[in-house]
Short mmCIF file of C-alpha atoms and ligand atoms in Angstrom, two decimals:
data_model
loop_
_atom_site.label_atom_id
_atom_site.label_comp_id
_atom_site.label_asym_id
_atom_site.label_seq_id
_atom_site.Cartn_x
_atom_site.Cartn_y
_atom_site.Cartn_z
CA MET A 558 13.90 32.69 -71.96
CA ALA A 559 10.46 33.96 -73.00
CA GLN A 560 11.37 33.42 -76.64
CA GLU A 561 12.43 29.86 -75.98
CA LEU A 562 9.19 29.15 -74.11
CA TRP A 563 7.22 30.69 -76.98
CA GLN A 564 9.00 28.36 -79.42
CA ARG A 565 8.07 25.41 -77.20
CA ALA A 566 4.47 26.65 -77.06
CA LEU A 567 4.27 26.95 -80.85
CA ARG A 568 5.29 23.31 -81.24
CA VAL A 569 2.56 21.87 -79.03
CA LEU A 570 -0.31 24.40 -78.96
CA PRO A 571 -2.07 25.73 -82.10
CA GLY A 572 -0.62 29.23 -82.50
CA GLY A 573 1.06 28.77 -79.12
CA VAL A 574 -2.16 29.48 -77.24
CA ASN A 575 -5.41 28.04 -75.92
CA SER A 576 -7.59 30.88 -77.24
CA PRO A 577 -6.74 32.75 -80.46
CA VAL A 578 -6.67 36.39 -79.27
CA ARG A 579 -3.82 35.58 -76.88
CA SER A 580 -1.44 35.05 -79.81
CA PHE A 581 -1.38 38.83 -80.59
CA ARG A 582 -2.25 38.21 -84.25
CA GLY A 583 -4.36 41.38 -84.14
CA VAL A 584 -1.37 43.58 -83.32
CA GLY A 585 1.68 41.56 -84.30
CA GLY A 586 4.61 40.61 -82.09
CA GLU A 587 4.91 37.86 -79.52
CA PRO A 588 2.88 37.55 -76.35
CA PHE A 589 4.48 37.47 -72.91
CA PHE A 590 4.04 34.68 -70.38
CA VAL A 591 2.30 35.66 -67.18
CA ALA A 592 3.84 34.76 -63.84
CA ARG A 593 1.20 36.29 -61.56
CA GLY A 594 -1.32 39.07 -61.08
CA GLN A 595 -1.97 41.34 -58.13
CA GLY A 596 -4.66 44.03 -57.98
CA PRO A 597 -4.52 46.04 -61.24
CA TYR A 598 -1.11 44.60 -62.20
CA LEU A 599 0.10 41.66 -64.21
CA TYR A 600 3.74 40.44 -63.91
CA ASP A 601 5.40 38.55 -66.73
CA GLN A 602 7.95 35.81 -66.24
CA GLU A 603 10.79 38.30 -66.58
CA GLY A 604 9.42 40.39 -63.75
CA ARG A 605 8.02 43.20 -65.91
CA ARG A 606 4.92 44.82 -64.49
CA TYR A 607 1.89 45.89 -66.55
CA VAL A 608 -1.23 47.82 -65.61
CA ASP A 609 -3.74 45.28 -66.91
CA TYR A 610 -6.85 46.21 -68.93
CA VAL A 611 -7.42 42.70 -70.26
CA MET A 612 -8.33 41.32 -66.82
CA SER A 613 -8.97 37.86 -68.22
CA TYR A 614 -11.38 39.52 -70.73
CA GLY A 615 -13.77 40.66 -68.07
CA PRO A 616 -14.14 38.32 -65.10
CA LEU A 617 -11.64 40.05 -62.77
CA ILE A 618 -13.78 42.98 -61.73
CA LEU A 619 -12.13 43.17 -58.28
CA GLY A 620 -8.63 42.96 -59.77
CA HIS A 621 -6.20 40.05 -59.72
CA ALA A 622 -6.23 37.68 -56.74
CA PRO A 623 -8.63 39.63 -54.50
CA PRO A 624 -8.12 38.29 -50.93
CA ALA A 625 -11.82 37.51 -50.29
CA VAL A 626 -12.09 35.41 -53.46
CA VAL A 627 -8.75 33.65 -52.96
CA ARG A 628 -9.67 32.78 -49.39
CA ALA A 629 -13.08 31.39 -50.40
CA VAL A 630 -11.50 29.19 -53.08
CA GLN A 631 -8.71 27.97 -50.77
CA GLU A 632 -11.15 27.10 -48.01
CA GLN A 633 -13.35 25.18 -50.41
CA ALA A 634 -10.38 23.43 -52.01
CA ALA A 635 -9.46 21.94 -48.65
CA LEU A 636 -12.96 20.44 -48.45
CA GLY A 637 -12.87 18.83 -51.90
CA LEU A 638 -12.62 19.93 -55.52
CA SER A 639 -15.69 18.36 -57.09
CA PHE A 640 -18.37 15.91 -56.00
CA GLY A 641 -20.88 15.14 -58.72
CA ALA A 642 -23.57 15.68 -56.09
CA PRO A 643 -25.36 18.84 -54.94
CA THR A 644 -23.77 21.41 -52.63
CA GLN A 645 -25.30 24.32 -50.74
CA LEU A 646 -23.06 26.69 -52.71
CA GLU A 647 -25.00 25.97 -55.92
CA VAL A 648 -28.28 26.89 -54.25
CA GLU A 649 -26.80 30.09 -52.86
CA MET A 650 -25.44 31.05 -56.28
CA ALA A 651 -28.78 30.36 -57.98
CA GLU A 652 -30.65 32.35 -55.32
CA LEU A 653 -28.30 35.31 -55.69
CA LEU A 654 -28.57 35.31 -59.49
CA THR A 655 -32.35 34.90 -59.64
CA GLU A 656 -32.75 37.68 -57.09
CA ALA A 657 -30.53 40.10 -59.03
CA VAL A 658 -31.34 39.46 -62.70
CA PRO A 659 -34.79 40.34 -64.12
CA GLY A 660 -36.69 37.47 -65.70
CA LEU A 661 -34.32 34.90 -64.19
CA GLU A 662 -36.65 32.59 -62.28
CA MET A 663 -34.58 29.41 -62.68
CA VAL A 664 -30.97 29.01 -63.66
CA ARG A 665 -28.60 26.21 -64.73
CA MET A 666 -24.86 26.53 -64.11
CA VAL A 667 -22.48 25.53 -66.91
CA ASN A 668 -18.73 25.85 -67.54
CA SER A 669 -18.36 28.42 -70.32
CA GLY A 670 -20.28 31.17 -72.06
CA THR A 671 -20.29 29.05 -75.19
CA GLU A 672 -22.15 26.33 -73.33
CA ALA A 673 -24.62 28.86 -71.90
CA THR A 674 -25.68 30.34 -75.26
CA MET A 675 -25.71 26.93 -76.93
CA SER A 676 -28.04 25.58 -74.26
CA ALA A 677 -30.26 28.67 -74.19
CA LEU A 678 -30.86 28.33 -77.92
CA ARG A 679 -31.66 24.64 -77.49
CA VAL A 680 -34.34 25.63 -74.98
CA ALA A 681 -35.67 28.35 -77.29
CA ARG A 682 -35.89 25.90 -80.18
CA ALA A 683 -37.65 23.35 -77.99
CA VAL A 684 -40.12 25.89 -76.62
CA THR A 685 -41.03 27.33 -80.03
CA GLY A 686 -40.63 24.22 -82.17
CA ARG A 687 -38.74 26.44 -84.64
CA ALA A 688 -35.20 26.24 -85.98
CA ARG A 689 -34.05 29.69 -87.08
CA VAL A 690 -32.06 32.08 -84.87
CA VAL A 691 -31.29 35.76 -85.39
CA LYS A 692 -27.97 37.24 -84.30
CA PHE A 693 -26.30 40.59 -84.88
CA HIS A 694 -23.14 41.20 -86.87
CA GLY A 695 -20.23 41.78 -84.52
CA CYS A 696 -21.86 40.13 -81.51
CA TYR A 697 -19.94 37.12 -80.22
CA HIS A 698 -21.80 34.42 -78.34
CA GLY A 699 -19.17 31.68 -78.16
CA HIS A 700 -17.89 29.21 -80.71
CA HIS A 701 -20.63 26.62 -81.15
CA ASP A 702 -21.81 26.02 -84.70
CA THR A 703 -25.11 27.92 -84.74
CA LEU A 704 -23.58 31.20 -83.58
CA LEU A 705 -20.24 31.17 -85.35
CA ILE A 706 -21.73 33.11 -88.24
CA LYS A 707 -20.64 36.30 -89.93
CA ALA A 708 -23.16 38.70 -91.43
CA GLY A 709 -23.14 40.06 -94.92
CA SER A 710 -23.09 43.84 -94.80
CA GLY A 711 -26.18 45.96 -94.72
CA ALA A 712 -29.41 44.06 -95.15
CA ALA A 713 -30.05 40.72 -93.56
CA THR A 714 -28.48 37.73 -95.22
CA LEU A 715 -28.68 34.01 -94.71
CA GLY A 716 -25.73 33.12 -92.54
CA VAL A 717 -22.51 31.85 -94.03
CA PRO A 718 -20.13 30.01 -91.70
CA ASP A 719 -17.45 32.14 -90.05
CA SER A 720 -15.34 29.04 -89.55
CA GLN A 721 -14.35 26.02 -91.55
CA GLY A 722 -16.03 22.90 -90.27
CA VAL A 723 -19.46 24.46 -89.81
CA PRO A 724 -21.87 22.82 -92.28
CA PRO A 725 -23.56 25.43 -94.52
CA THR A 726 -26.92 23.77 -93.92
CA LEU A 727 -26.53 24.55 -90.21
CA ALA A 728 -25.30 28.09 -90.84
CA GLU A 729 -28.37 28.79 -92.96
CA LEU A 730 -30.48 28.54 -89.84
CA THR A 731 -28.77 31.64 -88.45
CA LEU A 732 -29.98 34.98 -89.80
CA THR A 733 -27.71 37.95 -89.29
CA VAL A 734 -28.61 41.60 -88.96
CA GLY A 735 -26.51 44.72 -88.32
CA TYR A 736 -26.30 45.81 -84.69
CA ASN A 737 -28.63 48.74 -83.98
CA ASP A 738 -30.38 48.21 -87.34
CA VAL A 739 -34.08 48.07 -86.45
CA GLU A 740 -35.22 48.29 -90.06
CA ALA A 741 -33.20 45.23 -91.09
CA LEU A 742 -34.55 43.34 -88.08
CA GLU A 743 -38.10 44.26 -89.04
CA SER A 744 -37.57 43.02 -92.58
CA VAL A 745 -36.14 39.71 -91.30
CA PHE A 746 -39.20 39.27 -89.14
CA SER A 747 -41.58 40.12 -91.94
CA ARG A 748 -39.94 37.47 -94.12
CA PHE A 749 -39.07 34.72 -91.60
CA GLY A 750 -41.10 35.64 -88.47
CA ALA A 751 -42.98 32.33 -88.18
CA GLU A 752 -39.71 30.33 -88.39
CA ILE A 753 -37.68 32.26 -85.82
CA ALA A 754 -37.06 30.57 -82.47
CA ALA A 755 -35.02 33.34 -80.89
CA VAL A 756 -33.14 36.57 -81.26
CA ILE A 757 -29.88 36.56 -79.31
CA VAL A 758 -28.20 39.85 -78.50
CA GLU A 759 -25.42 41.38 -76.45
CA PRO A 760 -27.36 44.18 -74.68
CA VAL A 761 -24.17 46.24 -74.84
CA ALA A 762 -21.93 44.81 -77.55
CA GLY A 763 -18.48 44.06 -76.16
CA ASN A 764 -16.90 41.79 -78.74
CA MET A 765 -16.45 44.40 -81.48
CA GLY A 766 -15.14 46.78 -78.88
CA THR A 767 -17.77 48.34 -76.64
CA VAL A 768 -20.78 49.50 -78.68
CA PRO A 769 -23.91 50.52 -76.76
CA PRO A 770 -27.43 49.87 -78.04
CA SER A 771 -29.06 52.84 -79.79
CA PRO A 772 -32.27 54.11 -78.19
CA GLY A 773 -35.14 51.81 -79.19
CA PHE A 774 -32.97 48.92 -80.48
CA LEU A 775 -33.44 46.52 -77.56
CA GLU A 776 -37.08 47.56 -77.28
CA ALA A 777 -37.60 46.70 -80.96
CA ILE A 778 -36.16 43.21 -80.36
CA ARG A 779 -38.59 42.72 -77.49
CA ARG A 780 -41.56 43.95 -79.54
CA LEU A 781 -40.76 41.91 -82.67
CA THR A 782 -40.01 38.67 -80.80
CA ARG A 783 -43.26 38.97 -78.84
CA GLN A 784 -45.29 39.62 -81.97
CA ALA A 785 -43.76 36.63 -83.75
CA GLY A 786 -43.85 34.20 -80.81
CA ALA A 787 -40.04 34.04 -80.66
CA LEU A 788 -37.87 34.28 -77.54
CA MET A 789 -35.51 37.13 -76.67
CA VAL A 790 -32.22 35.72 -75.41
CA VAL A 791 -30.07 38.35 -73.75
CA ASP A 792 -26.42 37.30 -73.72
CA GLU A 793 -24.99 38.91 -70.62
CA VAL A 794 -21.88 36.74 -70.47
CA MET A 795 -19.81 39.92 -70.65
CA THR A 796 -22.23 42.58 -69.41
CA GLY A 797 -23.71 40.63 -66.49
CA PHE A 798 -22.54 42.21 -63.21
CA ARG A 799 -20.00 44.25 -65.22
CA VAL A 800 -22.12 47.13 -66.49
CA ALA A 801 -24.37 47.08 -63.41
CA TRP A 802 -25.54 44.89 -60.56
CA GLY A 803 -27.95 42.45 -62.21
CA GLY A 804 -26.51 43.30 -65.62
CA ALA A 805 -27.76 45.38 -68.52
CA SER A 806 -31.16 43.66 -68.27
CA ARG A 807 -31.67 45.32 -64.91
CA ALA A 808 -30.01 48.63 -65.81
CA PHE A 809 -32.10 49.02 -68.97
CA GLY A 810 -35.32 47.49 -67.63
CA LEU A 811 -35.33 44.66 -70.20
CA GLU A 812 -37.75 41.75 -70.02
CA PRO A 813 -35.71 38.86 -71.42
CA ASP A 814 -37.12 35.36 -71.89
CA LEU A 815 -33.71 33.76 -71.38
CA VAL A 816 -30.47 35.24 -70.04
CA CYS A 817 -26.89 33.97 -70.34
CA LEU A 818 -24.26 34.85 -67.76
CA GLY A 819 -20.55 34.11 -67.36
CA LYS A 820 -17.25 35.89 -66.77
CA VAL A 821 -17.84 38.08 -63.65
CA ILE A 822 -20.12 35.53 -61.93
CA GLY A 823 -17.19 33.08 -61.88
CA ALA A 824 -14.45 35.50 -60.75
CA GLY A 825 -11.95 33.93 -63.15
CA MET A 826 -13.03 30.31 -62.69
CA PRO A 827 -14.63 28.43 -65.63
CA VAL A 828 -18.27 29.32 -64.90
CA ALA A 829 -21.32 30.44 -66.83
CA ALA A 830 -25.08 30.07 -66.52
CA TYR A 831 -28.29 30.29 -68.46
CA GLY A 832 -31.81 30.68 -67.23
CA GLY A 833 -35.03 32.56 -67.49
CA ARG A 834 -38.73 32.12 -67.11
CA ARG A 835 -39.74 29.09 -65.08
CA GLU A 836 -41.98 27.63 -67.79
CA TYR A 837 -39.01 27.62 -70.18
CA MET A 838 -36.42 26.29 -67.75
CA GLU A 839 -38.79 23.50 -66.72
CA ARG A 840 -38.17 22.13 -70.20
CA VAL A 841 -34.56 21.33 -69.18
CA ALA A 842 -33.58 17.80 -68.05
CA PRO A 843 -34.38 16.17 -65.70
CA LEU A 844 -37.71 18.08 -65.56
CA GLY A 845 -38.20 18.19 -69.33
CA GLY A 846 -36.98 16.85 -72.62
CA VAL A 847 -34.21 19.37 -73.38
CA TYR A 848 -31.05 17.47 -72.53
CA GLN A 849 -28.14 19.38 -71.05
CA ALA A 850 -25.63 18.19 -68.46
CA GLY A 851 -22.10 18.77 -67.13
CA THR A 852 -19.69 16.70 -65.05
CA LEU A 853 -18.15 19.80 -63.48
CA SER A 854 -21.17 22.15 -63.68
CA GLY A 855 -21.75 24.09 -60.46
CA ASN A 856 -18.23 23.16 -59.39
CA PRO A 857 -17.78 24.02 -55.69
CA LEU A 858 -14.51 25.97 -56.12
CA ALA A 859 -16.10 28.02 -58.88
CA MET A 860 -19.27 28.63 -56.87
CA ALA A 861 -17.26 29.66 -53.78
CA GLY A 862 -15.09 32.07 -55.75
CA GLY A 863 -17.98 33.50 -57.73
CA LEU A 864 -20.15 34.03 -54.67
CA ALA A 865 -17.32 35.78 -52.82
CA GLN A 866 -16.82 38.15 -55.76
CA LEU A 867 -20.53 38.86 -56.21
CA ARG A 868 -20.98 39.57 -52.51
CA ALA A 869 -18.13 42.08 -52.60
CA LEU A 870 -19.70 43.71 -55.66
CA SER A 871 -23.06 44.16 -54.00
CA ALA A 872 -21.63 46.92 -51.78
CA PRO A 873 -23.09 50.35 -52.62
CA GLY A 874 -21.18 52.57 -55.04
CA THR A 875 -19.08 49.90 -56.77
CA TYR A 876 -20.59 50.33 -60.22
CA GLN A 877 -20.62 54.09 -60.01
CA ARG A 878 -16.90 54.05 -59.24
CA LEU A 879 -16.19 51.63 -62.06
CA GLY A 880 -18.30 53.60 -64.53
CA GLU A 881 -16.54 56.85 -63.65
CA LEU A 882 -13.16 55.20 -64.09
CA ALA A 883 -13.99 53.74 -67.51
CA ASP A 884 -15.42 57.06 -68.66
CA ARG A 885 -12.43 59.03 -67.41
CA LEU A 886 -10.02 56.72 -69.24
CA GLY A 887 -11.96 57.12 -72.45
CA ARG A 888 -12.30 60.89 -72.13
CA GLU A 889 -8.64 61.51 -71.35
CA LEU A 890 -7.28 59.12 -73.98
CA VAL A 891 -9.46 60.67 -76.68
CA ALA A 892 -8.45 64.19 -75.63
CA MET A 893 -4.76 63.21 -75.82
CA ALA A 894 -5.17 61.59 -79.22
CA ARG A 895 -7.05 64.56 -80.68
CA SER A 896 -4.52 67.04 -79.28
CA HIS A 897 -1.99 65.28 -81.51
CA GLY A 898 -4.28 65.36 -84.52
CA VAL A 899 -5.26 61.68 -84.23
CA ALA A 900 -8.93 60.87 -84.93
CA ALA A 901 -10.30 59.06 -81.89
CA SER A 902 -13.51 58.35 -79.99
CA TYR A 903 -14.65 56.06 -77.21
CA HIS A 904 -17.58 54.23 -75.71
CA ALA A 905 -17.76 53.41 -72.02
CA VAL A 906 -20.61 51.56 -70.31
CA GLY A 907 -20.14 50.55 -66.67
CA GLY A 908 -16.87 48.64 -66.45
CA MET A 909 -16.39 48.22 -70.23
CA MET A 910 -14.71 50.70 -72.55
CA THR A 911 -13.05 50.95 -75.95
CA LEU A 912 -10.84 53.57 -77.55
CA PHE A 913 -11.53 53.74 -81.31
CA PHE A 914 -9.17 55.30 -83.84
CA ARG A 915 -12.00 56.87 -85.80
CA GLU A 916 -14.65 59.57 -85.44
CA PRO A 917 -17.46 59.59 -84.60
CA ALA A 918 -17.78 56.67 -82.18
CA PRO A 919 -19.12 53.58 -84.03
CA LYS A 920 -22.61 52.13 -83.69
CA ASN A 921 -22.13 48.84 -85.57
CA PHE A 922 -19.52 46.39 -86.84
CA GLU A 923 -18.87 48.12 -90.17
CA GLU A 924 -18.06 51.37 -88.39
CA VAL A 925 -15.78 49.61 -85.91
CA ALA A 926 -14.01 47.88 -88.80
CA ALA A 927 -13.44 51.26 -90.46
CA GLY A 928 -11.16 52.27 -87.54
CA ASP A 929 -7.41 52.58 -88.10
CA ALA A 930 -6.06 49.12 -87.19
CA THR A 931 -2.44 50.00 -87.94
CA ARG A 932 -2.61 52.92 -85.58
CA PHE A 933 -4.22 50.70 -82.97
CA GLY A 934 -1.29 48.26 -83.27
CA ARG A 935 1.19 51.08 -82.69
CA PHE A 936 -0.83 52.29 -79.71
CA PHE A 937 -0.93 48.76 -78.26
CA HIS A 938 2.83 48.22 -78.58
CA GLY A 939 3.65 51.71 -77.32
CA MET A 940 1.56 51.09 -74.22
CA ARG A 941 3.03 47.65 -73.70
CA GLU A 942 6.59 49.03 -73.87
CA ARG A 943 5.57 51.51 -71.18
CA GLY A 944 4.05 48.96 -68.82
CA VAL A 945 0.37 48.93 -69.81
CA PHE A 946 -1.35 45.79 -71.12
CA TRP A 947 -4.15 47.05 -73.38
CA PRO A 948 -6.33 44.40 -75.13
CA PRO A 949 -4.33 43.11 -78.13
CA SER A 950 -7.07 43.67 -80.73
CA PRO A 951 -9.16 46.67 -81.83
CA TYR A 952 -12.21 44.42 -81.43
CA GLU A 953 -11.73 43.72 -77.72
CA SER A 954 -13.12 45.87 -74.92
CA ALA A 955 -10.82 47.13 -72.18
CA PHE A 956 -11.79 46.17 -68.64
CA PRO A 957 -10.84 48.49 -65.79
CA SER A 958 -11.42 46.93 -62.37
CA LEU A 959 -12.18 48.19 -58.89
CA ALA A 960 -8.50 47.58 -58.09
CA HIS A 961 -7.41 50.21 -60.62
CA ASP A 962 -6.52 52.94 -58.15
CA GLU A 963 -5.31 56.47 -58.83
CA LYS A 964 -1.71 55.30 -59.08
CA ALA A 965 -2.50 52.70 -61.75
CA VAL A 966 -4.66 55.12 -63.71
CA GLU A 967 -2.02 57.87 -63.60
CA ALA A 968 0.61 55.41 -64.79
CA THR A 969 -1.72 54.49 -67.67
CA LEU A 970 -2.34 58.10 -68.67
CA ALA A 971 1.37 58.97 -68.39
CA ALA A 972 2.21 56.05 -70.69
CA ALA A 973 -0.46 57.14 -73.17
CA ALA A 974 0.75 60.76 -73.12
CA GLU A 975 4.22 59.53 -74.08
CA VAL A 976 2.84 57.19 -76.76
CA PHE A 977 0.81 59.96 -78.41
CA ARG A 978 3.65 62.49 -78.07
CA ARG A 979 5.96 60.16 -79.97
CA GLY A 980 3.25 59.53 -82.53
CA VAL A 981 0.97 56.61 -83.31
C1 PLP B 901 -17.01 35.70 -73.70
C2 PLP B 901 -18.36 35.65 -74.26
C3 PLP B 901 -18.99 34.44 -74.62
C4 PLP B 901 -18.27 33.13 -74.62
O1 PLP B 901 -17.86 32.75 -73.35
P1 PLP B 901 -16.72 31.62 -73.21
O2 PLP B 901 -16.66 31.37 -71.75
O3 PLP B 901 -15.48 32.23 -73.78
O4 PLP B 901 -17.18 30.44 -73.98
C5 PLP B 901 -20.31 34.46 -75.02
N1 PLP B 901 -20.98 35.62 -75.09
C6 PLP B 901 -20.41 36.80 -74.79
C7 PLP B 901 -21.22 38.05 -74.89
C8 PLP B 901 -19.08 36.86 -74.38
O5 PLP B 901 -18.52 38.04 -74.12
#
């Protein structure tokens, strides 16, 4: 049945999916179709249960279908799905976010992380009157043209498009630098400083697996952008309210000019946001000349669900529990791998973690890419056969949730023990 559905999907959806990673190209094999999720578990259409570490790629920090979030969405649905006119929920969401996230004085809700980073860069370009943008190799900020750029290795290079259909003249505006490479960033600023509108960064990289910032890296971005009159755009679409309450900006004491949020703030609904200092956000329409709009932006269902999730997260101890869980998973998986002679390492920051099949743990994209992808594929399929849904690519972070209780974690570790015993 699943195979027949997959054949149907392949006929009418590119690669059978609505977002590429779901097709399992990174690990081979065919994806399963989800019937439902509950707590830490996902159930496929054939009734198989998986301990889920994909968790919709980050938003589901309370687990699948948490009662408080489901109730909030159901209650709002009965009152109407969308209005195209203001609701109190949007004000409450904006107040919560501006209270929690440093530097966020005004915020605009949008529908995806892609939209948030695209709009933030538009503001940065308007504010500075400059065109160039700096991004880091291995950081993902969504799929709009300016940021869909791959770096050359090592020193900074003019961006070349990472995708067909992106005009090279546009890609040239994006300068790429290795993550955690302060020297390369300094040399980009010494060459292009007066032309740079913004540096955009994942404060903890999560889209090449989890890679934390080296000491001094984020501080160097802040120093160099200030000196050059460029803006620092902190992309917290993944890290926001996942690594800590108020995001990495708050946990690390950053002073961003603009911040992007998404994923957790929407609880699994299509929600993201961008914002920052008042003087910058006052440039956005209708106050200013930076045009940006959205028919469904600030959607009441999404606001109700997101607010319910954020309020649950604000309870004391949530992030400590999540951080301990992610770290324990990493520690125990690495110990198991090494006890079977398999090179392995991990990074865990708050509720994000990645197991790497290499040593030592990587600090940039090149080092992540040097991991053993074949071994990762065997690990993924071994886990899947034993009821654990690990992210289907060595470049995706795993996302434990607050619903991952002792039983789910023990099932995960038992599956991994068997996978490593049989050999990856
Ligand atoms: C997921 C992600 C995005 C893109 O968000 P979409 O909602 O998929 O468009 C942007 N930036 C970061 C850091 C992300 O993790």
